Tab-separated table of C-alpha atoms and ligand atoms in Angstrom:
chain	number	residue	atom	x	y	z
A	21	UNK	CA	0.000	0.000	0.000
A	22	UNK	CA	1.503	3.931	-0.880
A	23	UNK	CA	0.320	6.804	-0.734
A	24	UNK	CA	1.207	9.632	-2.217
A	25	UNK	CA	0.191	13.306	-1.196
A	26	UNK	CA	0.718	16.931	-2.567
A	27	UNK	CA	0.436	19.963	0.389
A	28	UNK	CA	0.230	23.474	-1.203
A	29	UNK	CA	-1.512	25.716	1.275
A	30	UNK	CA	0.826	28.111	1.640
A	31	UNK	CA	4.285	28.755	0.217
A	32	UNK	CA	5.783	25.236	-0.302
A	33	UNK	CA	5.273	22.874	-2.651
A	34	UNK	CA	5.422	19.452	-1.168
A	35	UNK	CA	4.900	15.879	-2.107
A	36	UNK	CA	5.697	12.951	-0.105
A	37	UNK	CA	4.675	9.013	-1.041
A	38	UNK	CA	4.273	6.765	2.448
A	39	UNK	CA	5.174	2.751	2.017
A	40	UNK	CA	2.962	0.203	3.604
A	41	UNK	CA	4.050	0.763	6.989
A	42	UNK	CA	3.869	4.801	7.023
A	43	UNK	CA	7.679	4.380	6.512
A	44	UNK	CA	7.968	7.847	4.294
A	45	UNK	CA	10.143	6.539	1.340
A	46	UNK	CA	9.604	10.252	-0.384
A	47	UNK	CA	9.277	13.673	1.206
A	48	UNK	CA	10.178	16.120	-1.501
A	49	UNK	CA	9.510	20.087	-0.850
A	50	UNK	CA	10.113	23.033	-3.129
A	51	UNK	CA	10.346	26.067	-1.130
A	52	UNK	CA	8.978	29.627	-2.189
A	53	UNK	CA	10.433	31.579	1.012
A	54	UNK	CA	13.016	33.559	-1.705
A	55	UNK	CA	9.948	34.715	-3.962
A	56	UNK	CA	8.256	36.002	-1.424
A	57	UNK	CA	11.127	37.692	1.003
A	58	UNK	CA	11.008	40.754	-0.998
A	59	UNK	CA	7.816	41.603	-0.541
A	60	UNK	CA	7.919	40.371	3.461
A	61	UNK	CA	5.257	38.057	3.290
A	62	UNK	CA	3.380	35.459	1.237
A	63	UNK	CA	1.910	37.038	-1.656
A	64	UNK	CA	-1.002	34.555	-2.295
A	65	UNK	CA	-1.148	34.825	-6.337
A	66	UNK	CA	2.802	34.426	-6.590
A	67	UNK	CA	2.343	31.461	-4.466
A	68	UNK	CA	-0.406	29.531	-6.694
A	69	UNK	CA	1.495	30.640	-9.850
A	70	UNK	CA	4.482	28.947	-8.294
A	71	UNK	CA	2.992	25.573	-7.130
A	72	UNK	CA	1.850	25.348	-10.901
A	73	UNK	CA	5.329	25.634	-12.099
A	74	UNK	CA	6.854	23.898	-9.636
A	75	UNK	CA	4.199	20.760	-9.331
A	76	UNK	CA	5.709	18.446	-11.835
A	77	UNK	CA	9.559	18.668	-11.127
A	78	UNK	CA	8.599	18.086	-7.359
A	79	UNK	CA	6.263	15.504	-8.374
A	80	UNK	CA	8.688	13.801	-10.414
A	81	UNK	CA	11.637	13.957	-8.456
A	82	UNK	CA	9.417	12.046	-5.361
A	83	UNK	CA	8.844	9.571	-7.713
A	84	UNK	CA	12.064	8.952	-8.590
A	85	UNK	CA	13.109	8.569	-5.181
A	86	UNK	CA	10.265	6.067	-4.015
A	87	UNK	CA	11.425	4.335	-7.037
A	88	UNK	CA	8.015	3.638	-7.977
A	89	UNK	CA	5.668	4.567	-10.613
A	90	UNK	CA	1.699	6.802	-10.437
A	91	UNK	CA	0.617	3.040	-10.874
A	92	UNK	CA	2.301	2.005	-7.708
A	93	UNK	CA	0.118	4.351	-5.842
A	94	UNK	CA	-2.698	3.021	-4.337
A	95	UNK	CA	-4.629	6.575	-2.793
A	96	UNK	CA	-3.537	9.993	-3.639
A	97	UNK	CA	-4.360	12.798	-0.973
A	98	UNK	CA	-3.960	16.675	-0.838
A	99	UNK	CA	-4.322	19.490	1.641
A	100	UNK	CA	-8.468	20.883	1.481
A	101	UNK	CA	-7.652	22.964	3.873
A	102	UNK	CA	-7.128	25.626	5.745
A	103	UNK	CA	-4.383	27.990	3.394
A	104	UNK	CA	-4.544	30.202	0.307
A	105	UNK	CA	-7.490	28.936	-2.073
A	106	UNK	CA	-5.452	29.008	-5.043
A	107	UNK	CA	-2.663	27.872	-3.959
A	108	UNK	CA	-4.622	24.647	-2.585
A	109	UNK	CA	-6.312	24.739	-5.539
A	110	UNK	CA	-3.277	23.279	-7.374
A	111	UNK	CA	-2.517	20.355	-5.462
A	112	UNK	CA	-6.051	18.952	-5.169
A	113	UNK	CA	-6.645	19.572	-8.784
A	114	UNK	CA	-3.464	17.589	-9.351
A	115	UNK	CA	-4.132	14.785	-6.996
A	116	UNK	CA	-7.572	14.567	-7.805
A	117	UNK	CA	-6.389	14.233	-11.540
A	118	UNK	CA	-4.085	11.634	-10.961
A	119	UNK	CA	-6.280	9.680	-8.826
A	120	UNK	CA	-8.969	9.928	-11.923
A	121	UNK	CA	-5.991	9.260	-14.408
A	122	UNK	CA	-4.914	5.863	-12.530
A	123	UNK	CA	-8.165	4.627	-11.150
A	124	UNK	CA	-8.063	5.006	-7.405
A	125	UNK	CA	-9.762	6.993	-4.563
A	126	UNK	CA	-8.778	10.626	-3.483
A	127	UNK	CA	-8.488	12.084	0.199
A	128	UNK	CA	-8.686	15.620	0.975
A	129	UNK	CA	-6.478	15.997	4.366
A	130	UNK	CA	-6.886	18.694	6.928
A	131	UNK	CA	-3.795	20.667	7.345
A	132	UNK	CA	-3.973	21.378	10.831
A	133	UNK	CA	-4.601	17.486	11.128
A	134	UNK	CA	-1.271	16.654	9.501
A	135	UNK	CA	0.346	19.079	11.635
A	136	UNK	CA	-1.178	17.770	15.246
A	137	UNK	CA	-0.412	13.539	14.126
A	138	UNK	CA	3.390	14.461	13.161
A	139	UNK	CA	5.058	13.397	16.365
A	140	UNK	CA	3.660	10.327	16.106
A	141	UNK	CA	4.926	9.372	12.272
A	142	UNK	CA	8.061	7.881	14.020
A	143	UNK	CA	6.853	6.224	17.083
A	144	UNK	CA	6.494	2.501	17.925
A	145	UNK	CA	3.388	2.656	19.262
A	146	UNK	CA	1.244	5.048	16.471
A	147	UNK	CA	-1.208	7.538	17.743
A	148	UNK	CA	-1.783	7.292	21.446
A	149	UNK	CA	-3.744	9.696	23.691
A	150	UNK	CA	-1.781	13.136	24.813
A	151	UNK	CA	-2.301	16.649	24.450
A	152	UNK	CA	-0.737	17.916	21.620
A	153	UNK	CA	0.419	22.030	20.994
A	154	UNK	CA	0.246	23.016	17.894
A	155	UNK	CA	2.234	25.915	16.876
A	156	UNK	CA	2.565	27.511	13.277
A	157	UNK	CA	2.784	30.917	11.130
A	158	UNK	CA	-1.139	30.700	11.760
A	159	UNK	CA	-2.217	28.694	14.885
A	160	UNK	CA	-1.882	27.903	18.291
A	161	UNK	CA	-3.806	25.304	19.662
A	162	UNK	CA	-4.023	23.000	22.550
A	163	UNK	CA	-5.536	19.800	21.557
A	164	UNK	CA	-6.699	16.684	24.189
A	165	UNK	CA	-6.145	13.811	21.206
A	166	UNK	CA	-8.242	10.884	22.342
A	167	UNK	CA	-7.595	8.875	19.529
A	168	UNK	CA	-7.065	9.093	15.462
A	169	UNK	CA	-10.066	11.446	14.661
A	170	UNK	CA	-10.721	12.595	18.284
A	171	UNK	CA	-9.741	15.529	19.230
A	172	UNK	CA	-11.092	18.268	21.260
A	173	UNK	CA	-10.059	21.905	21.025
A	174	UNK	CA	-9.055	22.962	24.589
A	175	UNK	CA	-7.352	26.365	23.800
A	176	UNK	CA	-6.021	28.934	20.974
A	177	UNK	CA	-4.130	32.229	20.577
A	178	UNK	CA	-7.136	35.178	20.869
A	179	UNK	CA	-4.947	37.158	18.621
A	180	UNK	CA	-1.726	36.452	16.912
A	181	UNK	CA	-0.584	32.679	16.141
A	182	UNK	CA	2.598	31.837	18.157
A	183	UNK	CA	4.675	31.795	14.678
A	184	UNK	CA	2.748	35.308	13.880
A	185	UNK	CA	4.344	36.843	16.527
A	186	UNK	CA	7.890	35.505	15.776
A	187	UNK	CA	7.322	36.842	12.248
A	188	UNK	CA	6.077	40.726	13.032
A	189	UNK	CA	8.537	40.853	15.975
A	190	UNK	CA	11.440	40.277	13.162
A	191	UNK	CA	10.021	42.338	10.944
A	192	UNK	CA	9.743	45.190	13.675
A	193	UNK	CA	13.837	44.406	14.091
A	194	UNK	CA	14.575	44.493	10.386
A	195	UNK	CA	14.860	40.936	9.911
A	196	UNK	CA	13.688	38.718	6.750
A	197	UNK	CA	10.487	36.743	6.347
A	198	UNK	CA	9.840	33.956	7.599
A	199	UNK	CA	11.167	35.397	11.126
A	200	UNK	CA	10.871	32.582	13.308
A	201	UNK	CA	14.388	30.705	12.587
A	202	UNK	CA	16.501	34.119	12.289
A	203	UNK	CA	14.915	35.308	15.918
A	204	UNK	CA	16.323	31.297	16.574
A	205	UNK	CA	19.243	31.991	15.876
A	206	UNK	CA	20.081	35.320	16.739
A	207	UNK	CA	18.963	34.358	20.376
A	208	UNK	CA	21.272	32.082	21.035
A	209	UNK	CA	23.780	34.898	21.252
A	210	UNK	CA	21.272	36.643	23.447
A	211	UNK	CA	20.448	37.199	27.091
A	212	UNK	CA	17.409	35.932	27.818
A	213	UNK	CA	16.914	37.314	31.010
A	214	UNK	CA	18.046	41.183	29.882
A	215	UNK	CA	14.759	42.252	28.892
A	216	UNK	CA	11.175	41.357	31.096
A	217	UNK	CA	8.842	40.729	28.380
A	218	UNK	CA	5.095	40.412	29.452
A	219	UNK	CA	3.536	36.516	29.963
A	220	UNK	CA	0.022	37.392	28.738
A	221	UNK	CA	-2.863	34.859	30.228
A	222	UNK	CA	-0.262	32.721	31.998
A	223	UNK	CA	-1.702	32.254	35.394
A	224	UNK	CA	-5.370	32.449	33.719
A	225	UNK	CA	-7.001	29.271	34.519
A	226	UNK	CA	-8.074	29.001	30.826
A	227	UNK	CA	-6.022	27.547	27.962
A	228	UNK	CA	-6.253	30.116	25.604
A	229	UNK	CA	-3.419	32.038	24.474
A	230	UNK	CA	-2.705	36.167	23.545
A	231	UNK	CA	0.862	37.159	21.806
A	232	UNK	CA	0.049	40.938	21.049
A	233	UNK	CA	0.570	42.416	23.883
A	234	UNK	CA	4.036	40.973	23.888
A	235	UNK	CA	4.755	42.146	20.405
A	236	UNK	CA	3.422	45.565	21.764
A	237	UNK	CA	6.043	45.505	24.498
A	238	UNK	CA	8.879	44.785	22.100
A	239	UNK	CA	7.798	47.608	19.910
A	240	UNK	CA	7.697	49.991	23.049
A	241	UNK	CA	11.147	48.601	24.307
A	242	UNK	CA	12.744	49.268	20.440
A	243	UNK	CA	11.443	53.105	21.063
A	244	UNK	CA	13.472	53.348	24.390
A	245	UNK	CA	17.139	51.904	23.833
A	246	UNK	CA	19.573	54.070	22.854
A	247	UNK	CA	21.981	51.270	21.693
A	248	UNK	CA	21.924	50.523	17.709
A	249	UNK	CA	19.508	47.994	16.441
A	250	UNK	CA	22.405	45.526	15.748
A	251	UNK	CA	23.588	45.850	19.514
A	252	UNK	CA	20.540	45.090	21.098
A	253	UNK	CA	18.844	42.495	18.243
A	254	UNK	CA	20.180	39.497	19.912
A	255	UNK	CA	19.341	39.852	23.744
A	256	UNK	CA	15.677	41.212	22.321
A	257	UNK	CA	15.493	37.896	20.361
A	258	UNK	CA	16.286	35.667	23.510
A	259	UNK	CA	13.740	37.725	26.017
A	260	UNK	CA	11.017	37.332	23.370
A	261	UNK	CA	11.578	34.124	22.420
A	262	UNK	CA	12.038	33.051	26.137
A	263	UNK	CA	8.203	34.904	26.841
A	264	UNK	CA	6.788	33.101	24.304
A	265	UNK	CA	8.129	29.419	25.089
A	266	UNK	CA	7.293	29.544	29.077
A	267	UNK	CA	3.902	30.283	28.418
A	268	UNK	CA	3.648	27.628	25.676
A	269	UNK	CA	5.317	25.186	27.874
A	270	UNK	CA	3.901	25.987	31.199
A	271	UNK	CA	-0.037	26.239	30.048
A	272	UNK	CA	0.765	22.611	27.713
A	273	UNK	CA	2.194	20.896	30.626
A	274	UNK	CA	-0.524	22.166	33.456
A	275	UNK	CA	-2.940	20.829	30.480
A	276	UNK	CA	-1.402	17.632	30.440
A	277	UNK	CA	-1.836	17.206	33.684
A	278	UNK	CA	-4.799	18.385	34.646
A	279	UNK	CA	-6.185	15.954	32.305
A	280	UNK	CA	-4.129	13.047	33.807
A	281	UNK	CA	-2.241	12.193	30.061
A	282	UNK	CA	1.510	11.193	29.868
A	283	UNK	CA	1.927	12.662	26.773
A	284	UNK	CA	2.282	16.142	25.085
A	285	UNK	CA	2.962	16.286	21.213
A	286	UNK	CA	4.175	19.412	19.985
A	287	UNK	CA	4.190	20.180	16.741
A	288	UNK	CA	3.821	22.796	13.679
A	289	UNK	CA	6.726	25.235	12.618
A	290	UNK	CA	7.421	26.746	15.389
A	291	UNK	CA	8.563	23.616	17.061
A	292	UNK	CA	11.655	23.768	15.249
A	293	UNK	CA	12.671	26.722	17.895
A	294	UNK	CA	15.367	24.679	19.539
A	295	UNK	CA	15.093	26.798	22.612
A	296	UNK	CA	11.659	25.587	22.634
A	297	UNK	CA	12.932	21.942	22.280
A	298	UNK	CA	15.446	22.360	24.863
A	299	UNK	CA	12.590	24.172	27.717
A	300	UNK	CA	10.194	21.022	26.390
A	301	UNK	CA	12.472	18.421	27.498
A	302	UNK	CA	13.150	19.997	30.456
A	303	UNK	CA	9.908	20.469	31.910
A	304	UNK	CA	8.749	17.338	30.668
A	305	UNK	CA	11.258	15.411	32.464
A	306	UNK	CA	10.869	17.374	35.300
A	307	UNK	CA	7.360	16.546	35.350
A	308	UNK	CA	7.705	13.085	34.418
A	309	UNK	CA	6.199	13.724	30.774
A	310	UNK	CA	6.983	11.980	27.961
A	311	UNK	CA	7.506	14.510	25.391
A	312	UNK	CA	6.944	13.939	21.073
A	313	UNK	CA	8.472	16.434	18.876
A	314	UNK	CA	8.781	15.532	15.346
A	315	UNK	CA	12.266	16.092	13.431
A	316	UNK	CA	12.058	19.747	11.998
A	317	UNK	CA	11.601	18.286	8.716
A	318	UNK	CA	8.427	16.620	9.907
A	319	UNK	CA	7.468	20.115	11.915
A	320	UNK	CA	7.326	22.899	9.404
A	321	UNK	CA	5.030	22.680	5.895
A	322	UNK	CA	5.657	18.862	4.277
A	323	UNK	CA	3.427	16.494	2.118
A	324	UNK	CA	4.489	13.551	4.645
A	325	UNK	CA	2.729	14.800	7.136
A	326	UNK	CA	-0.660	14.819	5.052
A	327	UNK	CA	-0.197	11.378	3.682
A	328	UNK	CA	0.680	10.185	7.045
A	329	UNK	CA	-3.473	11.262	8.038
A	330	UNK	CA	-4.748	10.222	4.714
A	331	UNK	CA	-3.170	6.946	5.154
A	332	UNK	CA	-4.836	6.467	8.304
A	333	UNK	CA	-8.282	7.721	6.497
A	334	UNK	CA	-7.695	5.052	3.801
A	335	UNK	CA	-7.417	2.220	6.530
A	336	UNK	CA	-10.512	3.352	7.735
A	337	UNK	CA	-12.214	3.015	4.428
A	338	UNK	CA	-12.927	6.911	4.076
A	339	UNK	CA	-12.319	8.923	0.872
A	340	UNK	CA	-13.671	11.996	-0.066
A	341	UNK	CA	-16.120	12.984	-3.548
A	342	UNK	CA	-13.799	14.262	-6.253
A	343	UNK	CA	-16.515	17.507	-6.129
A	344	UNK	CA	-15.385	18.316	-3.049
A	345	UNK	CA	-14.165	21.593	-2.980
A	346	UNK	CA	-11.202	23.719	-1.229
A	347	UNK	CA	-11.218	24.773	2.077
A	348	UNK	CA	-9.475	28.043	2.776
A	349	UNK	CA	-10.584	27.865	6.408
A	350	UNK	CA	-11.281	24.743	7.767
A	351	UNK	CA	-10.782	24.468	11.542
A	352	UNK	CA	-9.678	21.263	12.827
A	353	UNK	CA	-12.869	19.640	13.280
A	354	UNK	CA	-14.460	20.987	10.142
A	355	UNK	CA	-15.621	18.880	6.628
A	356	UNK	CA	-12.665	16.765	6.438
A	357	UNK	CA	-13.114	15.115	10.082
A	358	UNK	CA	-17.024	15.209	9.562
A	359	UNK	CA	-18.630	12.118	11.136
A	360	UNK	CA	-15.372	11.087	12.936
B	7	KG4	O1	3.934	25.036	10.276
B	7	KG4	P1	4.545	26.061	9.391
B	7	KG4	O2	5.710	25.660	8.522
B	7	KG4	O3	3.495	26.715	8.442
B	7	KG4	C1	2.191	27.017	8.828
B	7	KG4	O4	1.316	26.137	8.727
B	7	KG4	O5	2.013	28.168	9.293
B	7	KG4	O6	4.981	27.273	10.361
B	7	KG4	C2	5.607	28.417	9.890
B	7	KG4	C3	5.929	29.300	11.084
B	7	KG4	C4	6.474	30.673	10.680
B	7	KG4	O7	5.811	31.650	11.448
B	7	KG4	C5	7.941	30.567	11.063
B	7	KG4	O8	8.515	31.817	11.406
B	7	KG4	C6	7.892	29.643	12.254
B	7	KG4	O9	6.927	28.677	11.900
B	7	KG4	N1	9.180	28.979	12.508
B	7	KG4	C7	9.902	29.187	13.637
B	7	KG4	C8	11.101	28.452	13.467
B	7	KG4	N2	11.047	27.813	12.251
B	7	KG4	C9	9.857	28.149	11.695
B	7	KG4	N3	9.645	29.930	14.732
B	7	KG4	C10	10.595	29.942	15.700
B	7	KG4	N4	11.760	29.281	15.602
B	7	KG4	C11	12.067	28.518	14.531
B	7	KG4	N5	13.216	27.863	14.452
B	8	ZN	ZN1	1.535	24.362	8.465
């Protein structure tokens, strides 16, 4: 059994092909982040114009290194959802094609989905109960994950998305898009401790979380020094970056306990922060946690991910009507988990 899926939500174009035992055997990505830097953000129709050009190479080239065939594939699966309709336009019109083209079914996969099942792709034991943080350029969630298809929301940013905030606070500094992994690495240079950035709704006994007022109180701080931008970049990276992490770690790991799990899955890009990593494994150990974190690779935008969930769709005998449209804002328990 492979599958094969294409993820184009946003600015990469991925396609990945899964063996028999999930074992990804392709994971192929074509990156737009240079097309889009000068303009400091994802310009949606540059994206979908890109996908188009870029589809068959990247198609191609994970073909080549399955060493299989479009015949070998038994489902085909792409993103419906959420991300830029045009852009996901392109990969389910492709999949859907090749499905048509070769005979077999078609599964539309729910970004978000692929994102919050990524730590398990590598473990033993598959999909097992935890509460799983999901953290990307545009959410923040904190999921109780019963099992494959169960999942209830539990908390989410009221304003900017944990990867959001990583991105306008670089910007504010003069660094390029995406901002997350230069703040990374700038940081590391950093004092984390030299600036006292706010903790917004971390002793609130809800799970919900808020990053603006943070990126307010970076913006305010940036108005007061008197030292050159270049001086000051790297201890304002670490005291953001450390704000943001306790109160993604703290608020995941009282959630993980409060609902008596053992696990916490973290995923999305912003789990490639390896500050984040490093607090993680700390406070799970501390706490007796056992902590899954996908490789980066597995973390930030990839087609593995989404064949990973429409694999486990296909086992279940679920595929979805080649009419089925895009979905530019599916939340996680929207169309494509309908009835699960
Ligand atoms: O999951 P992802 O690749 O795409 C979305 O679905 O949004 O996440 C992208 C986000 C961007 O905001 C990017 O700045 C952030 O993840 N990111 C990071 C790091 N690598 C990517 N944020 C902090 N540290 C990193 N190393
Ligand atoms: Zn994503």
């Amino acid at each position: 059994m492979k599958t094969l899926a294409i993820e184009t939500s946003c600015d990469e174009t991925a396609v990945a092909i899964l063996n028999r035992d999930n074992e990804v055997i392709a994971s192929e990505i074509a990156t737009q982040i240079d097309l889009h830097r000068v303009y400091g953000g994802v310009v949606p129709e540059v994206a979908s114009r890109n996908h188009l050009i870029k589809m068959r190479p990247v198609l191609l080239k994970a073909l080549d290194t399955a060493s299989c065939g479009l015949a070998d594939i038994d489902v085909f699966a792409a993103t419906a959802g959420p991300g830029l309709a045009g852009a996901l336009l392109i990969g389910n019109t492709t999949a859907k094609a090749l499905a048509l083209a070769e005979g077999k079914p078609f599964i539309g996969v729910n970004h978000l989905e692929g994102h919050l099942l990524s730590p398990f792709m590598e473990s033993a034991e598959g999909i097992q109960p935890a509460v799983a943080l999901v953290v990307s350029g545009g959410h923040t969630m904190l999921i109780h994950l019963r099992s494959f298809g169960h999942y209830k929301l539990c908390g989410k940013t009221r304003d900017d998305a944990a990867g959001e905030a990583f991105d306008k606070v670089a910007k504010m500094i003069g660094l390029p898009y995406p901002g997350g992994p230069e703040i990374d690495k700038l940081a590391s240079g950093g004092d984390r401790r030299c600036y006292d950035f706010p903790r917004s709704m971390l002793h609130s006994a809800e799970h919900d979380f808020s990053f603006s007022g943070l990126k307010t109180a970076v913006l305010y701080t940036l108005d007061k020094v008197d030292q050159s931008i270049e001086d000051v970049r790297p201890d304002l990276c670490a005291s953001f970056q450390e704000a943001v992490i306790d109160v993604l770690a703290s608020k995941s790991i009282r959630l993980t306990k409060q609902l008596n799990e053992s696990r916490l899955a973290v995923s999305g890009g912003v789990s490639c922060n390896r500050r984040l990593r490093e607090v993680f494994t700390e406070r799970c150990a501390a706490e007796g946690l056992e902590l899954l974190i996908a490789p980066p690779a597995l973390s930030t935008d990839n087609a593995a991910m989404i064949a990973y969930v429409a694999s486990q769709k296909y086992m279940l005998g679920e595929s979805t009507p080649f009419e089925d449209d895009v979905h530019p804002n599916l939340p996680l328990m929207g169309v494509a988990n309908k009835g699960r």
